[in-house]
Short mmCIF file of C-alpha atoms in Angstrom, two decimals:
data_model
loop_
_atom_site.label_atom_id
_atom_site.label_comp_id
_atom_site.label_asym_id
_atom_site.label_seq_id
_atom_site.Cartn_x
_atom_site.Cartn_y
_atom_site.Cartn_z
CA MET N 79 0.00 0.00 0.00
CA HIS N 80 1.21 3.51 -0.77
CA VAL N 81 0.01 6.01 1.83
CA LEU N 82 0.22 9.79 2.05
CA VAL N 83 0.73 10.86 5.66
CA VAL N 84 -0.28 14.44 6.42
CA GLY N 85 1.18 15.70 9.67
CA SER N 86 4.18 13.44 9.27
CA THR N 87 6.92 15.39 11.02
CA ARG N 88 5.82 15.01 14.61
CA GLY N 89 3.43 13.44 17.06
CA THR N 90 1.12 10.64 16.03
CA GLY N 91 1.66 11.26 12.32
CA ASN N 92 5.39 10.70 12.66
CA LEU N 93 4.69 7.40 14.41
CA VAL N 94 2.25 6.46 11.64
CA VAL N 95 5.06 6.98 9.13
CA ARG N 96 7.33 4.68 11.12
CA ALA N 97 4.65 2.02 11.62
CA LEU N 98 3.76 2.00 7.94
CA LEU N 99 7.41 1.65 6.93
CA ASP N 100 7.95 -1.10 9.51
CA ARG N 101 5.10 -3.03 7.93
CA GLY N 102 6.50 -2.69 4.44
CA HIS N 103 4.18 -0.02 3.07
CA GLY N 104 5.28 2.86 0.88
CA VAL N 105 5.02 6.22 2.60
CA ARG N 106 4.72 9.65 1.06
CA ALA N 107 5.21 12.24 3.78
CA MET N 108 3.88 15.73 3.22
CA VAL N 109 6.31 18.41 4.44
CA ARG N 110 6.45 22.18 4.20
CA SER N 111 10.20 22.43 3.72
CA PRO N 112 13.02 20.18 2.46
CA GLU N 113 14.65 20.26 5.91
CA GLN N 114 11.56 18.61 7.39
CA GLY N 115 11.76 15.95 4.74
CA SER N 116 15.32 14.73 5.22
CA ALA N 117 14.80 12.84 8.48
CA LEU N 118 11.73 11.16 6.98
CA GLU N 119 13.60 10.22 3.82
CA GLU N 120 16.41 8.69 5.88
CA ARG N 121 13.81 6.36 7.33
CA GLY N 122 12.61 5.37 3.87
CA ALA N 123 9.68 7.67 3.22
CA THR N 124 9.37 9.91 0.18
CA ALA N 125 8.96 13.54 1.19
CA VAL N 126 6.72 15.77 -0.93
CA ARG N 127 6.13 19.49 -0.59
CA GLY N 128 2.70 20.61 0.44
CA ASP N 129 1.26 23.21 2.78
CA LEU N 130 -2.14 22.97 4.42
CA GLU N 131 -2.26 26.77 4.47
CA GLY N 132 -0.84 27.20 0.97
CA SER N 133 -0.35 25.08 -2.09
CA LEU N 134 -1.08 21.40 -1.69
CA GLY N 135 0.58 20.73 -5.00
CA GLY N 136 -0.26 17.28 -6.26
CA VAL N 137 0.43 15.54 -2.96
CA VAL N 138 -2.41 13.05 -3.17
CA ALA N 139 -1.97 11.99 -6.79
CA GLY N 140 -1.30 8.28 -7.13
CA VAL N 141 -1.45 7.17 -3.50
CA ASP N 142 -3.80 4.43 -2.35
CA ALA N 143 -4.80 6.12 0.88
CA VAL N 144 -4.34 9.13 3.12
CA ALA N 145 -3.65 9.15 6.86
CA PHE N 146 -4.47 12.64 8.08
CA CYS N 147 -2.81 13.37 11.43
CA ALA N 148 -2.04 17.09 11.10
CA GLY N 149 -2.93 19.64 13.73
CA SER N 150 -1.83 23.18 14.36
CA GLY N 151 -0.93 22.28 17.93
CA SER N 152 -1.12 24.21 21.14
CA GLN N 153 1.41 26.92 20.27
CA THR N 154 -0.94 28.71 17.87
CA GLY N 155 -4.45 30.04 18.31
CA PRO N 156 -7.96 29.00 17.31
CA ASP N 157 -7.52 30.88 14.03
CA ALA N 158 -4.91 28.27 13.10
CA THR N 159 -7.30 25.54 14.25
CA LEU N 160 -9.75 26.87 11.66
CA ARG N 161 -7.19 27.30 8.88
CA VAL N 162 -5.13 24.14 9.43
CA ASP N 163 -7.03 21.52 11.42
CA LEU N 164 -10.37 22.25 9.82
CA HIS N 165 -9.85 23.78 6.41
CA GLY N 166 -6.55 22.04 5.71
CA ALA N 167 -8.32 18.72 6.23
CA VAL N 168 -11.24 19.80 4.05
CA ARG N 169 -8.85 20.70 1.24
CA VAL N 170 -7.07 17.34 1.44
CA ILE N 171 -10.44 15.56 1.45
CA ASP N 172 -11.46 17.51 -1.65
CA ALA N 173 -8.14 16.76 -3.32
CA CYS N 174 -8.71 13.04 -2.69
CA VAL N 175 -12.19 13.20 -4.20
CA GLU N 176 -10.83 15.01 -7.23
CA ALA N 177 -7.84 12.68 -7.66
CA GLY N 178 -9.85 9.51 -7.11
CA VAL N 179 -7.98 8.54 -3.93
CA GLY N 180 -10.64 6.60 -2.11
CA ARG N 181 -9.30 5.63 1.30
CA PHE N 182 -8.97 8.16 4.13
CA VAL N 183 -8.16 7.55 7.80
CA LEU N 184 -8.63 10.66 9.94
CA LEU N 185 -7.18 11.35 13.37
CA SER N 186 -9.96 13.07 15.31
CA SER N 187 -10.60 13.37 19.05
CA ILE N 188 -12.67 11.78 21.76
CA ALA N 189 -15.92 13.74 22.26
CA ALA N 190 -15.82 15.09 18.69
CA ASP N 191 -19.27 13.55 18.25
CA ASP N 192 -20.63 16.24 20.58
CA PRO N 193 -18.39 19.23 21.37
CA MET N 194 -20.83 20.27 24.11
CA ARG N 195 -19.44 17.30 26.05
CA GLY N 196 -16.06 19.01 26.17
CA SER N 197 -14.83 21.54 28.69
CA ALA N 198 -15.17 25.23 27.82
CA ALA N 199 -11.42 25.34 27.16
CA ILE N 200 -11.48 22.74 24.38
CA ARG N 201 -14.98 23.08 23.00
CA HIS N 202 -13.84 25.24 20.09
CA TYR N 203 -11.28 22.61 19.16
CA LEU N 204 -13.89 19.87 19.31
CA ALA N 205 -16.16 22.00 17.11
CA ALA N 206 -13.47 21.93 14.43
CA MET N 207 -13.01 18.17 14.83
CA HIS N 208 -16.77 17.63 14.67
CA ALA N 209 -17.16 19.66 11.50
CA ARG N 210 -14.31 17.98 9.64
CA ASP N 211 -15.47 14.51 10.70
CA ARG N 212 -18.88 15.30 9.22
CA ILE N 213 -17.43 16.74 6.04
CA LEU N 214 -15.32 13.60 5.59
CA SER N 215 -18.31 11.36 6.26
CA ALA N 216 -20.33 13.24 3.62
CA SER N 217 -17.49 13.22 1.08
CA GLY N 218 -18.10 9.79 -0.38
CA LEU N 219 -14.55 8.70 0.49
CA ALA N 220 -13.96 5.32 2.16
CA ALA N 221 -13.34 6.82 5.57
CA THR N 222 -12.41 5.64 9.02
CA ILE N 223 -12.45 8.20 11.83
CA VAL N 224 -10.33 7.50 14.91
CA ARG N 225 -11.16 9.53 18.03
CA PRO N 226 -8.52 8.95 20.72
CA GLY N 227 -8.53 10.22 24.27
CA GLY N 228 -5.69 12.28 25.70
CA LEU N 229 -2.47 11.56 23.80
CA THR N 230 0.63 10.62 25.80
CA HIS N 231 4.26 10.04 24.86
CA ASP N 232 4.34 6.72 26.74
CA PRO N 233 5.52 3.64 24.87
CA GLY N 234 2.78 1.74 23.06
CA THR N 235 1.25 -1.27 24.79
CA GLY N 236 -0.63 -2.76 21.85
CA GLU N 237 -3.76 -2.93 24.00
CA VAL N 238 -6.68 -0.55 23.72
CA GLU N 239 -10.36 -0.09 24.35
CA VAL N 240 -12.70 1.11 21.63
CA GLY N 241 -16.10 2.81 21.96
CA ILE N 242 -18.31 2.50 18.92
CA PRO N 243 -19.30 5.23 18.46
CA VAL N 244 -18.45 6.43 21.99
CA LEU N 245 -16.81 5.23 25.19
CA GLY N 246 -18.51 5.59 28.51
CA ALA N 247 -15.57 7.47 30.03
CA ARG N 248 -12.56 9.56 29.14
CA GLY N 249 -9.04 8.23 29.19
CA SER N 250 -5.64 8.55 27.63
CA ILE N 251 -3.58 6.56 25.17
CA PRO N 252 0.03 6.55 23.94
CA ARG N 253 0.46 8.09 20.51
CA ALA N 254 2.21 4.89 19.41
CA ASP N 255 -0.96 2.88 20.03
CA VAL N 256 -3.05 5.41 18.12
CA ALA N 257 -0.60 5.15 15.22
CA ALA N 258 -0.83 1.35 15.28
CA VAL N 259 -4.62 1.56 15.22
CA MET N 260 -4.56 3.97 12.28
CA VAL N 261 -2.26 1.66 10.34
CA GLY N 262 -4.48 -1.28 11.28
CA CYS N 263 -7.46 0.59 9.85
CA LEU N 264 -5.58 1.35 6.64
CA GLU N 265 -4.85 -2.36 6.26
CA ARG N 266 -8.42 -3.43 6.94
CA ASP N 267 -11.15 -2.50 4.49
CA ASP N 268 -13.67 -3.89 6.98
CA THR N 269 -13.17 -0.73 9.06
CA ILE N 270 -14.36 1.53 6.22
CA GLY N 271 -17.28 3.61 7.41
CA ALA N 272 -16.42 3.30 11.09
CA THR N 273 -16.05 6.10 13.63
CA PHE N 274 -14.87 5.11 17.07
CA GLU N 275 -13.33 6.40 20.28
CA LEU N 276 -10.08 4.93 21.54
CA VAL N 277 -8.23 4.81 24.84
CA SER N 278 -5.74 2.46 26.45
CA GLY N 279 -7.29 -0.79 27.56
CA ARG N 280 -6.88 -4.53 27.67
CA THR N 281 -7.89 -5.58 24.19
CA PRO N 282 -5.17 -6.32 21.64
CA ILE N 283 -5.44 -3.90 18.72
CA GLY N 284 -6.36 -6.63 16.22
CA ALA N 285 -9.25 -7.80 18.38
CA ALA N 286 -10.37 -4.19 18.94
CA LEU N 287 -10.49 -3.65 15.19
CA ASP N 288 -12.50 -6.87 14.90
CA GLN N 289 -15.03 -5.22 17.23
CA VAL N 290 -15.02 -2.12 15.03
CA ALA N 291 -15.57 -4.22 11.92
CA SER N 292 -18.41 -6.22 13.49
CA SER N 293 -20.19 -3.04 14.47
CA LEU N 294 -20.59 -2.27 10.77
CA SER N 295 -22.06 -5.58 9.74
CA MET T 768 -45.14 31.54 7.41
CA HIS T 769 -43.74 31.10 10.91
CA VAL T 770 -39.99 31.65 10.97
CA LEU T 771 -37.37 31.22 13.70
CA VAL T 772 -34.72 33.90 13.40
CA VAL T 773 -31.39 33.05 15.04
CA GLY T 774 -29.21 36.12 15.58
CA SER T 775 -32.27 38.30 15.92
CA THR T 776 -31.08 41.01 18.27
CA ARG T 777 -28.73 42.90 16.00
CA GLY T 778 -27.32 43.32 12.52
CA THR T 779 -28.83 41.56 9.56
CA GLY T 780 -30.87 39.18 11.71
CA ASN T 781 -32.63 42.06 13.42
CA LEU T 782 -33.53 43.46 10.01
CA VAL T 783 -34.79 40.03 8.93
CA VAL T 784 -37.13 40.06 11.93
CA ARG T 785 -38.48 43.46 10.91
CA ALA T 786 -38.84 42.52 7.23
CA LEU T 787 -40.67 39.31 8.07
CA LEU T 788 -43.08 41.13 10.39
CA ASP T 789 -43.63 43.86 7.79
CA ARG T 790 -44.65 41.19 5.31
CA GLY T 791 -47.10 39.59 7.71
CA HIS T 792 -45.13 36.54 8.74
CA GLY T 793 -44.93 35.17 12.24
CA VAL T 794 -41.53 35.54 13.83
CA ARG T 795 -39.98 33.58 16.66
CA ALA T 796 -36.82 35.34 17.75
CA MET T 797 -34.19 33.37 19.65
CA VAL T 798 -32.68 35.37 22.52
CA ARG T 799 -30.31 34.55 25.36
CA SER T 800 -32.05 36.72 27.97
CA PRO T 801 -35.53 38.18 28.55
CA GLU T 802 -34.11 41.72 28.24
CA GLN T 803 -33.04 40.98 24.68
CA GLY T 804 -36.52 39.75 23.92
CA SER T 805 -38.58 42.74 25.00
CA ALA T 806 -37.70 45.06 22.12
CA LEU T 807 -38.42 42.26 19.67
CA GLU T 808 -41.73 41.46 21.32
CA GLU T 809 -42.76 45.12 21.14
CA ARG T 810 -42.36 44.84 17.39
CA GLY T 811 -44.59 41.78 17.27
CA ALA T 812 -42.17 38.87 17.41
CA THR T 813 -42.31 36.07 19.95
CA ALA T 814 -39.08 35.80 21.89
CA VAL T 815 -37.86 32.35 22.92
CA ARG T 816 -34.87 31.48 25.08
CA GLY T 817 -32.03 29.66 23.44
CA ASP T 818 -28.26 29.84 23.54
CA LEU T 819 -25.98 28.73 20.71
CA GLU T 820 -23.33 27.95 23.33
CA GLY T 821 -25.72 26.37 25.80
CA SER T 822 -29.21 24.94 25.76
CA LEU T 823 -31.16 25.42 22.56
CA GLY T 824 -34.30 24.35 24.34
CA GLY T 825 -37.03 23.55 21.85
CA VAL T 826 -36.53 26.69 19.78
CA VAL T 827 -37.14 25.10 16.40
CA ALA T 828 -40.21 23.04 17.27
CA GLY T 829 -43.21 23.96 15.19
CA VAL T 830 -41.75 26.65 12.94
CA ASP T 831 -41.92 26.42 9.16
CA ALA T 832 -38.42 27.69 8.54
CA VAL T 833 -35.23 29.01 10.10
CA ALA T 834 -33.28 32.11 9.11
CA PHE T 835 -29.83 31.75 10.63
CA CYS T 836 -28.04 35.10 10.89
CA ALA T 837 -26.04 34.67 14.09
CA GLY T 838 -22.37 35.44 14.37
CA SER T 839 -20.06 35.95 17.29
CA GLY T 840 -18.92 39.27 15.82
CA SER T 841 -15.61 41.03 15.84
CA GLN T 842 -15.37 41.61 19.60
CA THR T 843 -14.61 37.98 20.38
CA GLY T 844 -11.93 35.66 19.08
CA PRO T 845 -11.73 32.77 16.64
CA ASP T 846 -12.57 30.39 19.47
CA ALA T 847 -16.02 31.98 19.53
CA THR T 848 -16.18 31.70 15.73
CA LEU T 849 -15.77 27.96 16.20
CA ARG T 850 -18.23 27.63 19.08
CA VAL T 851 -20.93 30.04 17.87
CA ASP T 852 -20.71 30.66 14.13
CA LEU T 853 -19.74 27.11 13.26
CA HIS T 854 -20.95 24.77 15.95
CA GLY T 855 -23.97 26.85 16.94
CA ALA T 856 -25.16 26.65 13.34
CA VAL T 857 -24.47 22.92 13.19
CA ARG T 858 -26.55 22.38 16.32
CA VAL T 859 -29.48 24.37 14.91
CA ILE T 860 -29.24 22.43 11.64
CA ASP T 861 -29.32 19.16 13.59
CA ALA T 862 -32.26 20.41 15.67
CA CYS T 863 -34.16 21.17 12.45
CA VAL T 864 -33.47 17.72 11.05
CA GLU T 865 -34.63 16.15 14.31
CA ALA T 866 -37.76 18.30 14.59
CA GLY T 867 -38.71 17.95 10.94
CA VAL T 868 -38.29 21.66 10.18
CA GLY T 869 -37.37 21.52 6.52
CA ARG T 870 -36.56 25.03 5.36
CA PHE T 871 -33.29 26.76 6.27
CA VAL T 872 -31.87 30.03 4.93
CA LEU T 873 -28.28 30.63 6.04
CA LEU T 874 -26.39 33.91 6.09
CA SER T 875 -22.88 33.07 4.92
CA SER T 876 -20.17 35.22 3.33
CA ILE T 877 -18.75 36.03 -0.05
CA ALA T 878 -15.72 33.80 -0.78
CA ALA T 879 -16.98 31.09 1.57
CA ASP T 880 -16.82 28.73 -1.41
CA ASP T 881 -13.02 28.93 -1.19
CA PRO T 882 -11.47 30.43 1.95
CA MET T 883 -8.08 30.52 0.21
CA ARG T 884 -9.54 33.42 -1.82
CA GLY T 885 -9.75 35.46 1.37
CA SER T 886 -7.04 37.58 2.96
CA ALA T 887 -4.91 36.03 5.69
CA ALA T 888 -6.85 38.09 8.23
CA ILE T 889 -10.24 36.58 7.43
CA ARG T 890 -9.33 33.17 6.10
CA HIS T 891 -10.09 31.46 9.41
CA TYR T 892 -13.53 33.05 9.42
CA LEU T 893 -14.19 31.91 5.86
CA ALA T 894 -13.07 28.41 6.85
CA ALA T 895 -15.87 28.35 9.43
CA MET T 896 -18.39 29.66 6.89
CA HIS T 897 -17.25 27.11 4.32
CA ALA T 898 -17.59 24.20 6.74
CA ARG T 899 -21.05 25.15 7.94
CA ASP T 900 -22.29 25.77 4.41
CA ARG T 901 -21.17 22.27 3.47
CA ILE T 902 -22.71 20.71 6.57
CA LEU T 903 -26.01 22.43 5.78
CA SER T 904 -25.87 21.31 2.16
CA ALA T 905 -25.30 17.71 3.27
CA SER T 906 -28.03 17.85 5.92
CA GLY T 907 -30.99 17.07 3.68
CA LEU T 908 -32.72 20.32 4.69
CA ALA T 909 -34.27 22.54 2.03
CA ALA T 910 -31.49 25.08 2.17
CA THR T 911 -30.63 28.40 0.58
CA ILE T 912 -27.20 29.86 1.31
CA VAL T 913 -26.76 33.62 0.91
CA ARG T 914 -23.15 34.88 0.67
CA PRO T 915 -23.06 38.67 0.81
CA GLY T 916 -20.08 40.94 0.36
CA GLY T 917 -19.04 43.48 2.99
CA LEU T 918 -22.04 44.45 5.12
CA THR T 919 -22.81 48.16 5.56
CA HIS T 920 -25.31 50.07 7.66
CA ASP T 921 -26.49 52.11 4.66
CA PRO T 922 -30.20 52.17 3.89
CA GLY T 923 -31.39 49.42 1.59
CA THR T 924 -31.75 50.18 -2.11
CA GLY T 925 -33.70 47.11 -3.17
CA GLU T 926 -31.22 46.53 -5.95
CA VAL T 927 -28.52 43.89 -5.93
CA GLU T 928 -26.26 41.75 -8.03
CA VAL T 929 -26.07 38.01 -7.57
CA GLY T 930 -23.26 35.61 -8.53
CA ILE T 931 -24.34 32.01 -8.90
CA PRO T 932 -22.33 30.48 -7.39
CA VAL T 933 -19.77 33.32 -7.38
CA LEU T 934 -19.40 36.94 -8.47
CA GLY T 935 -16.42 38.06 -10.49
CA ALA T 936 -15.50 40.75 -7.97
CA ARG T 937 -15.89 41.77 -4.35
CA GLY T 938 -18.26 44.46 -3.21
CA SER T 939 -20.43 45.61 -0.36
CA ILE T 940 -24.14 45.65 0.40
CA PRO T 941 -26.42 47.23 3.02
CA ARG T 942 -27.61 44.78 5.67
CA ALA T 943 -31.19 45.81 4.85
CA ASP T 944 -30.83 44.49 1.31
CA VAL T 945 -29.36 41.24 2.57
CA ALA T 946 -32.31 40.90 4.95
CA ALA T 947 -34.75 41.52 2.10
CA VAL T 948 -33.04 38.87 0.00
CA MET T 949 -33.17 36.36 2.86
CA VAL T 950 -36.88 36.99 3.34
CA GLY T 951 -37.38 36.72 -0.42
CA CYS T 952 -35.67 33.33 -0.33
CA LEU T 953 -37.87 32.17 2.53
CA GLU T 954 -40.94 33.12 0.48
CA ARG T 955 -39.74 31.38 -2.66
CA ASP T 956 -39.38 27.62 -2.70
CA ASP T 957 -37.79 27.94 -6.13
CA THR T 958 -34.61 29.14 -4.38
CA ILE T 959 -34.25 25.88 -2.44
CA GLY T 960 -30.89 24.34 -3.14
CA ALA T 961 -29.28 27.60 -4.26
CA THR T 962 -26.03 29.10 -3.01
CA PHE T 963 -25.12 32.53 -4.30
CA GLU T 964 -22.99 35.59 -3.70
CA LEU T 965 -24.64 38.96 -3.27
CA VAL T 966 -23.54 42.60 -3.48
CA SER T 967 -25.24 45.88 -4.27
CA GLY T 968 -26.15 46.26 -7.90
CA ARG T 969 -28.79 47.31 -10.36
CA THR T 970 -31.13 44.37 -10.37
CA PRO T 971 -34.32 44.57 -8.32
CA ILE T 972 -34.31 41.84 -5.66
CA GLY T 973 -37.25 40.00 -7.21
CA ALA T 974 -35.54 39.77 -10.57
CA ALA T 975 -32.28 38.73 -8.91
CA LEU T 976 -34.09 35.87 -7.17
CA ASP T 977 -35.59 34.93 -10.54
CA GLN T 978 -31.99 34.54 -11.76
CA VAL T 979 -31.20 32.39 -8.73
CA ALA T 980 -34.25 30.23 -9.37
CA SER T 981 -33.47 29.81 -13.09
CA SER T 982 -29.95 28.68 -12.26
CA LEU T 983 -31.47 25.64 -10.56
CA SER T 984 -33.71 24.55 -13.39
#
């Protein structure tokens, strides 16, 4: 499989790049500058120039799937959330529709189903996640939407808990486990159409994705 | 016709309330506090409590249509754009779907079709407009989306120019003319499904809406 990873230079997206390469997939990593690309290319990915706030170029052309993990992060304001997290995702979704790239796995957030569930401090962020999840769902793409709890830098455990569509409680999860779940979704067409919440738990990732797949049948 | 106006206390929405009442329609005006409601009730509207950032109550139940004109304005930040302009609209759209209220006229913005057309200063705002326009279009409601240029407080002229879906240039328009166009859309089922840009011009509003209607046939 040849996958475009958006948000490839850090966080979960960077771990998705590594997990895809480890499993023998081809990775195209979208970067804003050549410097960002060199570390990814050393690992075996192909870096391509694209900017969620500028020209996307032809970043999606020819890939089999997109893993969208980009976020503007906590160092910028809600205006960047709108421009990057929301509209950047919308533009990549539209580019996929136009280019005929069918498969799209989106990194969202727990409680994105209902931003009113979130605290006042993060409700605006959840509003952006909610809107882009809906726009992806309405796009006609073969989508899977992964909504993890609080992301940690802990090592992955390979064991999670999924809530389809929601969990009964909040929780956290290592980014490495989220990345493994996203790669698992990319490898499994039986997760197409699913939206689920994800935290650390006691179910091996493969079995958790079996639960996701059964929820669709 | 019995219309819920969201964003009824000021700006274009307040003028929509007046125009609807002038034309003999029933108006339910959503307000956050009783004080906001009294001036509207003196004019002949029925004020109902609802908060785009809190409980919507049953504001949409039983109306024939919704005119959504709310915006968080320029005194608050992009976080409010996300919570109010974007997610507040999404919640009202969902409430309409749930309550079986079919008709929805949305006040959007010129260039909302492509936020990258906007200046860096307003691109985040256009991203919110773009997302909510798409979510409305995908909702199944009988929608009309009105995308005016820069809003002025000048008196209405009754003459406009429409771009279906876009105009070739920017421009401005008095809020009163936008309100008249929104009421015209509510009265004309042949504008259902239309999205158009709107600035001041030389075409009487009725003839401009004829152009909008013909674009759909």
